[in-house]
Coordinates of N, CA and C and ligand atoms in Angstrom, one line a residue:
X21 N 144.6 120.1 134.4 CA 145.2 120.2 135.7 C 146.5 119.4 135.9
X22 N 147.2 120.2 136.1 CA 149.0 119.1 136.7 C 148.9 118.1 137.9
X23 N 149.0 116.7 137.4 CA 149.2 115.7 138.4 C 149.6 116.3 139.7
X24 N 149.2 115.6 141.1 CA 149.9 115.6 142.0 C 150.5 115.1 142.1
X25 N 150.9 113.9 141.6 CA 151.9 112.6 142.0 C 152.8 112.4 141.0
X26 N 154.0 111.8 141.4 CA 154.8 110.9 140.3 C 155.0 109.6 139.9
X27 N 154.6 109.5 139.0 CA 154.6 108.2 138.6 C 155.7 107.5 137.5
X28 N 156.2 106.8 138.7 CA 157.8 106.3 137.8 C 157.4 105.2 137.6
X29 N 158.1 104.5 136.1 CA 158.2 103.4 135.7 C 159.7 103.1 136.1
X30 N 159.5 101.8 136.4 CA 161.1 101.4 137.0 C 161.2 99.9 135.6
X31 N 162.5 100.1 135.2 CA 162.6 99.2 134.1 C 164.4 99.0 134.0
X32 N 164.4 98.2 133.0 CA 165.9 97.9 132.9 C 166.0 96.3 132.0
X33 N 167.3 95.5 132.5 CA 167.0 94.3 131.8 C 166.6 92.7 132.7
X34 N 167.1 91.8 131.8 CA 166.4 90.4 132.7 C 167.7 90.6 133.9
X35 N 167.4 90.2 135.1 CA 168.6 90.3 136.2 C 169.4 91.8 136.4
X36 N 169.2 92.6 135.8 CA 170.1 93.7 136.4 C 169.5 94.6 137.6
X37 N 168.5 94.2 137.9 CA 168.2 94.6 139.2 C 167.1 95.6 139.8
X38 N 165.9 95.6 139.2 CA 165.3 96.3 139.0 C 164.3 96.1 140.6
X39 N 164.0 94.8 140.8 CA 163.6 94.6 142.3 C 164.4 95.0 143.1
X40 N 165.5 94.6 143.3 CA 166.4 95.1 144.0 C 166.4 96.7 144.4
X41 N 166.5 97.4 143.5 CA 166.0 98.9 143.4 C 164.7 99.3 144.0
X42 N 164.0 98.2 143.4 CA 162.3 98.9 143.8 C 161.8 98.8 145.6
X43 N 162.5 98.2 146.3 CA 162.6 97.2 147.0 C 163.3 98.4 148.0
X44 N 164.5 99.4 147.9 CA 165.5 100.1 147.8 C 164.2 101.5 148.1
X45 N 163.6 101.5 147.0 CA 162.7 103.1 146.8 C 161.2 102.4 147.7
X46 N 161.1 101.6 147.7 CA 159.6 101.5 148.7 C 160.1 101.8 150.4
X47 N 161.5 100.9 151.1 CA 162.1 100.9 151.8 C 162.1 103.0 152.3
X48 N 162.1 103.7 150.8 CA 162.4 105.1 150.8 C 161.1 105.8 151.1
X49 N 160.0 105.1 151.1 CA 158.7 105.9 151.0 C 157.9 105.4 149.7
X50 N 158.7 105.3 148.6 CA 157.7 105.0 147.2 C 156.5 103.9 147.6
X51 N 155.1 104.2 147.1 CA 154.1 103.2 146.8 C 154.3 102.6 145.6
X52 N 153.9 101.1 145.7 CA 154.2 100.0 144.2 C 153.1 99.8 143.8
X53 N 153.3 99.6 142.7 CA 152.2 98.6 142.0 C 153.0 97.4 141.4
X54 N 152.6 96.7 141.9 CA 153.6 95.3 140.8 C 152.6 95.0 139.9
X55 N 153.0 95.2 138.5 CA 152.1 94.8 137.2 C 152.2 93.2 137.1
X56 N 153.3 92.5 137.8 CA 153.6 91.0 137.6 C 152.6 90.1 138.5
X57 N 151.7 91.0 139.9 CA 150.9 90.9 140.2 C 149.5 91.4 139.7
X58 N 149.4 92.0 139.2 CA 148.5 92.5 137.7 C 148.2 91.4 137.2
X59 N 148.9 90.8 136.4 CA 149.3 90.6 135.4 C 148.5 88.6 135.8
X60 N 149.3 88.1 137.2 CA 148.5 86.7 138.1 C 147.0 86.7 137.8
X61 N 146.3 88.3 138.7 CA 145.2 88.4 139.3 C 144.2 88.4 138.1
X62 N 144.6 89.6 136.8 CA 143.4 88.7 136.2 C 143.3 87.8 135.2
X63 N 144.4 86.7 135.8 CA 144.0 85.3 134.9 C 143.5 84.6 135.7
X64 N 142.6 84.7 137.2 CA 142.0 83.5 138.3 C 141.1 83.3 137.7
X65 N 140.9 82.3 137.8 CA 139.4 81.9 138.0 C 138.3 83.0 138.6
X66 N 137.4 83.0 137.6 CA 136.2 83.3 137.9 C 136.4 85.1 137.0
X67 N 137.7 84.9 136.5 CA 137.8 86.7 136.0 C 137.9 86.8 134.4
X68 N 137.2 88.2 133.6 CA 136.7 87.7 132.4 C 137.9 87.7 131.5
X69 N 139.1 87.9 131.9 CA 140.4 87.4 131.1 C 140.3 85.3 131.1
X70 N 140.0 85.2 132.1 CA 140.0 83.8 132.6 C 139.5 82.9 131.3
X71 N 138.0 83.6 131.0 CA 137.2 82.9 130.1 C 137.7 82.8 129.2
X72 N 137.8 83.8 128.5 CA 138.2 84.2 127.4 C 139.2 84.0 126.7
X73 N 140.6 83.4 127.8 CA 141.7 82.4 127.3 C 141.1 81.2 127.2
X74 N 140.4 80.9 128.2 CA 139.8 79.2 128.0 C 139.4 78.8 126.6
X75 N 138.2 80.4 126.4 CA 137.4 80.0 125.4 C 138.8 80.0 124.0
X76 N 139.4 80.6 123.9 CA 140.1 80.6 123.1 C 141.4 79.9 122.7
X77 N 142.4 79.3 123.9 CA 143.3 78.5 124.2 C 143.3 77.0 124.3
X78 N 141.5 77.0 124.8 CA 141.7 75.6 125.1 C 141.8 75.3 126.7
X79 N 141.4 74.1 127.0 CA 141.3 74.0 128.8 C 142.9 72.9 129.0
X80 N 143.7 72.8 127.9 CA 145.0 72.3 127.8 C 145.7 73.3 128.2
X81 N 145.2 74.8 128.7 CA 146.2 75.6 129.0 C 146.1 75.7 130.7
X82 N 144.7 75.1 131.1 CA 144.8 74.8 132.8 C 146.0 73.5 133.5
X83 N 145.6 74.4 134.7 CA 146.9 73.1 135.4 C 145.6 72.6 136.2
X84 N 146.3 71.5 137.2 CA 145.2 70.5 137.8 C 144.7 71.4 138.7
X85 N 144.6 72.6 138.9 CA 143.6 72.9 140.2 C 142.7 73.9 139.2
X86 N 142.9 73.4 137.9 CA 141.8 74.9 136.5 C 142.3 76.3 136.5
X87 N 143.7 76.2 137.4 CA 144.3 77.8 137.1 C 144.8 77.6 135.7
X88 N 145.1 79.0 135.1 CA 145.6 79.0 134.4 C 147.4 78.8 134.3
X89 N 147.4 77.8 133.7 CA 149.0 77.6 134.1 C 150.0 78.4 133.2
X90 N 150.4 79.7 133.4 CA 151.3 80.6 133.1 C 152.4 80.2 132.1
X91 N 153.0 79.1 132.3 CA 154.2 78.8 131.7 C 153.9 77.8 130.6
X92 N 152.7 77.1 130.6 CA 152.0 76.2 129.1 C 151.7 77.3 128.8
X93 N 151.1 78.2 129.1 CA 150.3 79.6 128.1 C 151.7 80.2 127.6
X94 N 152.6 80.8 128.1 CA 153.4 81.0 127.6 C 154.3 80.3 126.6
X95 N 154.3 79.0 127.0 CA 155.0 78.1 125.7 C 154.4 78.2 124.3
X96 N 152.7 78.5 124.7 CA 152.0 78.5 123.4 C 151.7 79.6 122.9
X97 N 152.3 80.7 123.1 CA 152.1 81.9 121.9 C 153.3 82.1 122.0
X98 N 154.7 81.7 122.7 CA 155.7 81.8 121.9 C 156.5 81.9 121.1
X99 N 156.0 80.9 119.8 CA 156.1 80.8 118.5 C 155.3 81.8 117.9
X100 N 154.4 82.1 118.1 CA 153.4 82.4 117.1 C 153.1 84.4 117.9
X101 N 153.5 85.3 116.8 CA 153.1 86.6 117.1 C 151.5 87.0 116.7
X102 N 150.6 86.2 116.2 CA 149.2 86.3 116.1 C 148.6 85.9 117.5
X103 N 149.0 84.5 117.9 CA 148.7 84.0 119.3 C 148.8 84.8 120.7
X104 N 150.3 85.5 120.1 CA 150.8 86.3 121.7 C 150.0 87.7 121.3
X105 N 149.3 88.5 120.6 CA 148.7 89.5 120.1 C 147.0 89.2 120.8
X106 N 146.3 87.6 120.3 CA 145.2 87.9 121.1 C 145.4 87.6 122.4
X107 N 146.2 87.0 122.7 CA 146.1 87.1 124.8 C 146.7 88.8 125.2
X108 N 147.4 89.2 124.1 CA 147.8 90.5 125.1 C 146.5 91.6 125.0
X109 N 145.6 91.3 123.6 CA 144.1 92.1 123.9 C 143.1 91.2 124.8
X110 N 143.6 90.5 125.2 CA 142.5 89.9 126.4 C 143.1 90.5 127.8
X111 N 145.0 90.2 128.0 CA 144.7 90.6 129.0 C 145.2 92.2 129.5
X112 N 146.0 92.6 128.2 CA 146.6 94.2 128.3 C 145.1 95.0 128.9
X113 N 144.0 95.1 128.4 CA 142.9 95.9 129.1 C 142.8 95.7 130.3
X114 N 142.5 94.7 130.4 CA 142.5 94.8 132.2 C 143.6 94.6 133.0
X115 N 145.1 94.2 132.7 CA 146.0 95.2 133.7 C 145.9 96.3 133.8
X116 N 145.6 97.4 132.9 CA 145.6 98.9 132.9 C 144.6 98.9 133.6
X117 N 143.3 98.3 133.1 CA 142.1 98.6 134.3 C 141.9 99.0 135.6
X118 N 143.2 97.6 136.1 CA 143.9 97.2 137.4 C 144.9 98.2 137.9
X119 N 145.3 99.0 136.8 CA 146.3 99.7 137.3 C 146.0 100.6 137.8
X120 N 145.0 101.4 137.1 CA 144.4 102.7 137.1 C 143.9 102.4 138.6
X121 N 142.8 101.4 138.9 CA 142.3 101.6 139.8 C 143.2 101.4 140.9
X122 N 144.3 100.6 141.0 CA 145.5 100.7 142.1 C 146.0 102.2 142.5
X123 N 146.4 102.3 141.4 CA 146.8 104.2 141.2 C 145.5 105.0 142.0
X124 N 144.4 105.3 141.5 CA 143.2 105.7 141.8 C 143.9 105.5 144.1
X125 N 143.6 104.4 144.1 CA 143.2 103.8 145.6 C 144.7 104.2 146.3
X126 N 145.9 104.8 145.6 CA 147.2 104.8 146.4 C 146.6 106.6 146.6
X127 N 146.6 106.9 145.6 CA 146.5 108.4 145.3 C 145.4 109.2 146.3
X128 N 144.4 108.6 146.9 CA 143.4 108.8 147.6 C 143.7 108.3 148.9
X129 N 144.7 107.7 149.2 CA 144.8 107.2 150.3 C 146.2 108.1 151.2
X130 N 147.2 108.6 149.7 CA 148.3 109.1 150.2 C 148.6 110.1 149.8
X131 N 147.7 110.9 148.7 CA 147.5 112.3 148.8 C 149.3 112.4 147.4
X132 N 149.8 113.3 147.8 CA 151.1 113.8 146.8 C 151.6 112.2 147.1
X133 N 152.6 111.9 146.4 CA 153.5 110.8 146.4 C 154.2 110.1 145.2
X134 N 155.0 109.5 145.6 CA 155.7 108.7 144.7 C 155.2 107.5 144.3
X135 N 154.6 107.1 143.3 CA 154.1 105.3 142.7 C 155.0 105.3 141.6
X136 N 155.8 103.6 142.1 CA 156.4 103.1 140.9 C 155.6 101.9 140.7
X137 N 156.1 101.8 139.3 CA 155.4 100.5 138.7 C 157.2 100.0 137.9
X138 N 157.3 98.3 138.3 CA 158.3 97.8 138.1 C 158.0 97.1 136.3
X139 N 158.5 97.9 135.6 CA 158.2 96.6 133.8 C 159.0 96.3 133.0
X140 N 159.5 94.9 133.1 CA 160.5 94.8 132.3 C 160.9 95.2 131.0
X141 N 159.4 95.8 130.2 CA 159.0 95.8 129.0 C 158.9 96.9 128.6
X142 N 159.2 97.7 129.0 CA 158.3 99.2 129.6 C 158.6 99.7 128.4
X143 N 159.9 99.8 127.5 CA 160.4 100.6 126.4 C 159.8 100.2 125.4
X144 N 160.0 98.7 125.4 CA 159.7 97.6 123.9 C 158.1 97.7 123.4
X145 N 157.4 97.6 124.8 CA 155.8 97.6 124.8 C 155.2 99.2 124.9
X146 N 156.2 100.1 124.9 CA 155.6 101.6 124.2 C 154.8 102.4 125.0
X147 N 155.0 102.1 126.0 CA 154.4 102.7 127.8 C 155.2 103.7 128.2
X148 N 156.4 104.7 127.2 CA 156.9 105.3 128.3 C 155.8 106.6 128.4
X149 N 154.4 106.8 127.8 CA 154.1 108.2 127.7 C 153.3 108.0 129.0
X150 N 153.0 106.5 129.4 CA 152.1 106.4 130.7 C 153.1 107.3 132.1
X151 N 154.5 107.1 132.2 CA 154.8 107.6 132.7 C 155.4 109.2 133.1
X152 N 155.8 109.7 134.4 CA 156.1 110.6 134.6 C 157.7 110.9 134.0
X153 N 158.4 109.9 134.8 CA 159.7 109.3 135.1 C 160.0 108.3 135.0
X154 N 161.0 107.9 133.8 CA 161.6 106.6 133.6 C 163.1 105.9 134.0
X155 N 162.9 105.4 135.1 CA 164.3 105.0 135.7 C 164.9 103.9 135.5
X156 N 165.8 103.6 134.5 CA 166.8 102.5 134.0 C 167.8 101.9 134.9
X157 N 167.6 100.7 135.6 CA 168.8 99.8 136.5 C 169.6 99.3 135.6
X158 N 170.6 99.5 135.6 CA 171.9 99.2 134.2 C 173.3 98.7 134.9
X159 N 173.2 97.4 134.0 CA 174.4 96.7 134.9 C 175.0 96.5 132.8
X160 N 176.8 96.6 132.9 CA 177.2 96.1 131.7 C 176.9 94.4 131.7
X161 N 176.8 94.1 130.2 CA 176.3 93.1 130.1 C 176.9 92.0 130.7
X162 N 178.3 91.9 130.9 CA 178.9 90.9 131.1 C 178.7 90.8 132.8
X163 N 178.4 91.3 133.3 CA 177.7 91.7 134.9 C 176.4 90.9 135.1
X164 N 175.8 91.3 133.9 CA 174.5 91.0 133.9 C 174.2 89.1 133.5
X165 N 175.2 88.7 132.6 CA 175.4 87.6 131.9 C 175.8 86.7 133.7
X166 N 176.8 87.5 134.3 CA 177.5 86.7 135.5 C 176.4 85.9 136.5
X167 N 175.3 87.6 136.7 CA 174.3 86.8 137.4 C 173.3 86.1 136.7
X168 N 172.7 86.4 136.0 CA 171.9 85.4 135.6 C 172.4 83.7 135.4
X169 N 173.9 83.6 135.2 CA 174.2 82.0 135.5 C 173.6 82.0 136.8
X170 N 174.2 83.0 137.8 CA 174.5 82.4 139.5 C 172.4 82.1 140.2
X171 N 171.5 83.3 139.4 CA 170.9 83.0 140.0 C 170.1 82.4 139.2
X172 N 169.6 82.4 138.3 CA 168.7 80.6 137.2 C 169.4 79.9 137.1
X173 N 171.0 79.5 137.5 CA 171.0 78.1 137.3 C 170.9 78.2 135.4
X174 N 171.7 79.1 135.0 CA 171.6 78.5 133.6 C 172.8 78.3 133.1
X175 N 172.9 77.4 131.7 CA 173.7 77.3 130.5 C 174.4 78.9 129.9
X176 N 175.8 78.9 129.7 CA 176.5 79.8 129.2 C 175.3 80.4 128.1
X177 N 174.4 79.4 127.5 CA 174.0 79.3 125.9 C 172.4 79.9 126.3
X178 N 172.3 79.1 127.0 CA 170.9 79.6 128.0 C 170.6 81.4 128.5
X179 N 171.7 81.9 129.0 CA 171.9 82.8 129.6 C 172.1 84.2 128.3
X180 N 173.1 83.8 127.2 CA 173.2 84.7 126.1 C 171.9 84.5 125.3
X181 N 171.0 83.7 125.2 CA 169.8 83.3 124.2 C 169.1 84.6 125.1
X182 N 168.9 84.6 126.0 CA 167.8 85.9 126.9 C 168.4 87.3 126.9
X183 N 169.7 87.3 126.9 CA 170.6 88.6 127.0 C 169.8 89.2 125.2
X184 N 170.2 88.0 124.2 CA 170.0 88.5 122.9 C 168.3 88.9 122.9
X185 N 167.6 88.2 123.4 CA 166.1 88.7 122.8 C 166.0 89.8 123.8
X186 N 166.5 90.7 124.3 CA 166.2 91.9 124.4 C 166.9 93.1 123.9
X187 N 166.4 94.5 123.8 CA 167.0 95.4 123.7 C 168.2 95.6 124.7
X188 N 169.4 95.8 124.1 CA 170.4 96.2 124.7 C 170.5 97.0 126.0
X189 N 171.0 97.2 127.0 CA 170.4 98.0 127.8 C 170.8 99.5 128.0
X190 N 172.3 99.7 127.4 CA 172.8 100.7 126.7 C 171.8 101.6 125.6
X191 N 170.8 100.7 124.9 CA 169.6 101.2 124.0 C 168.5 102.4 124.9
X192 N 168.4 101.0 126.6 CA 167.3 101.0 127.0 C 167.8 103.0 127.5
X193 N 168.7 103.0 128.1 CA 169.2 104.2 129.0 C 169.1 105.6 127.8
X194 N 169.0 104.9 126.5 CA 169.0 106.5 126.2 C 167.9 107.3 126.2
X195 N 166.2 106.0 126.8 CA 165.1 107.0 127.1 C 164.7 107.2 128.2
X196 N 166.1 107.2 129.6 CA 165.5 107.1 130.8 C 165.8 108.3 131.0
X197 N 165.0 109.1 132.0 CA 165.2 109.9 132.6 C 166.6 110.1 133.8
X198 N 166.9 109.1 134.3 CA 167.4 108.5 135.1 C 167.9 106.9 135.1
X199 N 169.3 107.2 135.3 CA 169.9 105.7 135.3 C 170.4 105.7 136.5
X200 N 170.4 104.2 137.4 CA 171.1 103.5 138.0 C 172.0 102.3 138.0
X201 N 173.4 102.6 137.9 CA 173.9 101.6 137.9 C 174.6 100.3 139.0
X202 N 173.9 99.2 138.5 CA 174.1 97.8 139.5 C 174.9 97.5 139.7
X203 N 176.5 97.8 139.1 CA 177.4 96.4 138.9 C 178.0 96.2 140.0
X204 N 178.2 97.8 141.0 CA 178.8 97.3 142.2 C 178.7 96.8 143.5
X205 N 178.8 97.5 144.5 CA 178.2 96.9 145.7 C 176.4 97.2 146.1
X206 N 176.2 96.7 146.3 CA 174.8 97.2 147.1 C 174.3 98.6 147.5
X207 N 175.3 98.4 148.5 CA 175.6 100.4 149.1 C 175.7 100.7 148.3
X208 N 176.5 101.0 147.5 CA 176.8 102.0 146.1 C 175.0 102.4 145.2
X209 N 174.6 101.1 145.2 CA 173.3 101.5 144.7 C 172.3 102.0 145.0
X210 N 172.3 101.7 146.6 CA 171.7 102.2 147.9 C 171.7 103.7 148.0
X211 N 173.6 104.5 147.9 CA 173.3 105.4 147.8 C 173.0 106.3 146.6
X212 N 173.3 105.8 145.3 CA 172.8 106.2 144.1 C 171.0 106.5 144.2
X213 N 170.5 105.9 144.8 CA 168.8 105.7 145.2 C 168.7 106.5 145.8
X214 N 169.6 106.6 147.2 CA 168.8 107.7 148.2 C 169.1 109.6 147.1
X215 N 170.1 109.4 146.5 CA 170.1 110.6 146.0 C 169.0 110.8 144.8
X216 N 168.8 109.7 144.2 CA 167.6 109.6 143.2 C 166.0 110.1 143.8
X217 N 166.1 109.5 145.3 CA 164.6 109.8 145.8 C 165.0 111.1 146.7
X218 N 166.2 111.9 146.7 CA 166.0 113.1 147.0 C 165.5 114.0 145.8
X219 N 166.3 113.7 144.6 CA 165.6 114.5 143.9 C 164.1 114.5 143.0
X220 N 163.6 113.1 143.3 CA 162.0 112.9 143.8 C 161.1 113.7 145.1
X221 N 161.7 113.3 145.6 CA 161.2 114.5 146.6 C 160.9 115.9 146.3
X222 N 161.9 116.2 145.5 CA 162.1 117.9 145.4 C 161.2 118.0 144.2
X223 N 161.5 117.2 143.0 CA 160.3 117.5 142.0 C 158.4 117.1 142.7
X224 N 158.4 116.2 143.9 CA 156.8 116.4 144.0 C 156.8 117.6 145.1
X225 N 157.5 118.0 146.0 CA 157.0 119.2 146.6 C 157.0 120.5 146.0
X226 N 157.7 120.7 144.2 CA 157.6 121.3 143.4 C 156.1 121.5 142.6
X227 N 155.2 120.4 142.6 CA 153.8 119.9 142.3 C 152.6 121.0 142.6
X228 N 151.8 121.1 142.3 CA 150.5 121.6 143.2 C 149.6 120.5 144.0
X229 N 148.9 120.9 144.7 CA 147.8 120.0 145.3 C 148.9 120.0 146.4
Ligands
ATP23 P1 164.3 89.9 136.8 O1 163.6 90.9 136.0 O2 165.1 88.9 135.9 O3 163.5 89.2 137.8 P2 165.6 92.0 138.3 O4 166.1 93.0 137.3 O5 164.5 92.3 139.2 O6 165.5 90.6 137.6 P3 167.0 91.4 140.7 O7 166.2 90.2 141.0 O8 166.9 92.6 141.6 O9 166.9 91.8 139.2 O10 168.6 91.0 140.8 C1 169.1 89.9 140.0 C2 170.1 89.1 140.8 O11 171.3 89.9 141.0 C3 169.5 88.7 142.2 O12 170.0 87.4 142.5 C4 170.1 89.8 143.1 O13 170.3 89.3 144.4 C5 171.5 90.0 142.5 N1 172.0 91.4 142.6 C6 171.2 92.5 142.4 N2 172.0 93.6 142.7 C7 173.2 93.2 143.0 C8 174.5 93.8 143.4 N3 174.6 95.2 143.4 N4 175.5 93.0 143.7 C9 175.4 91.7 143.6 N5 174.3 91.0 143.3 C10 173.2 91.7 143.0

């Protein structure tokens, strides 16, 4: 049976503007899922990702209130691709779990529709078959280099160290469905959007159900 719904993955690089966009298409009608709130919820306390870093990490990876503290967890499989491999089978299962069932509860609630899900990762981590439609925010790099000083507060050195550990974003656009480009004004993007979620529109009332 042919989906009713569309499901866009919204991706791009660090800072070129992908909230900004998403932010743009909910404003439009689109339902979200934020995977970066996925991603919080099942490391609380009391959830079986929780344990299972403990049991395996160590209780050196809690902060003073026994959350899991995000940024020591991440310092510690950093280095190490065996490390960052078993937390992503701890907690890659149950974001999808989380997803599905978000998806499930939008889909039943809003019948035909638009859900995006925002991933910075979306190309690198091999997820484009989950989606329908893949939509690339693309700012040239040296745009993209500008803000990330203005808004982290970083080092010239700081700023190219993050630019380099990702794929290019020129790479990223040759598997989008759809690009948006950031570099200029707001409105400009605003209206690149509204014409993007017209032709959203047109492909789900083309749908069955
Ligand atoms: P990250 O993944 O790093 O969180 P992002 O891709 O979601 O970033 P945004 O947070 O949307 O990017 O934008 C990055 C910064 O650039 C923000 O400070 C935002 O206000 C600014 N910005 C976004 N679009 C524009 C624009 N068209 N003109 C000027 N500034 C912009």
């Amino acid at each position: 049976m042919q989906d009713n719904y569309i499901l866009l993955g919204v991706t791009g690089g660090i800072g070129s503007g992908k909230s900004t966009v998403a932010k743009m298409l909910a404003d439009l009608g689109a339902q979200t899922i934020d995977f970066d709130i996925l991603a919080r919820e099942v490391v609380k306390p009391g959830r079986e990702a929780y344990k299972e870093i403990v049991d395996r990490f160590g209780e050196g990876v809690l902060d003073s209130n026994k959350e899991i503290d995000r940024k020591t967890l991440g310092e510690e499989v950093f280095n190490s691709t065996e490390k960052r491999r078993v937390l992503e089978n701890i907690t890659h299962p149950r974001i999808n779990r989380e997803f599905y069932q978000q998806l499930e509860s939008i889909r039943s609630e809003h019948g035909k529709c638009v859900v995006q899900a925002v991933i910075p990762l979306l190309i690198e981590s091999g997820m484009r078959e989950l989606f329908h439609r893949i939509l690339v925010v693309y700012v040239p790099r040296d745009v993209q280099k500008q803000r990330l000083l203005k808004r982290d507060d970083l080092s010239e050195e700081q700023a190219e160290a993050r630019l380099r550990s990702q794929m290019p974003l020129e790479e990223k656009c040759e598997y989008a469905h759809y690009v948006i480009t950031n570099q200029d004004s707001l409105d400009y993007t605003g209206k690149q959007v509204k014409d993007f979620w017209r032709q959203l529109l047109l492909d789900l009332e083309g749908l069955g159900g």
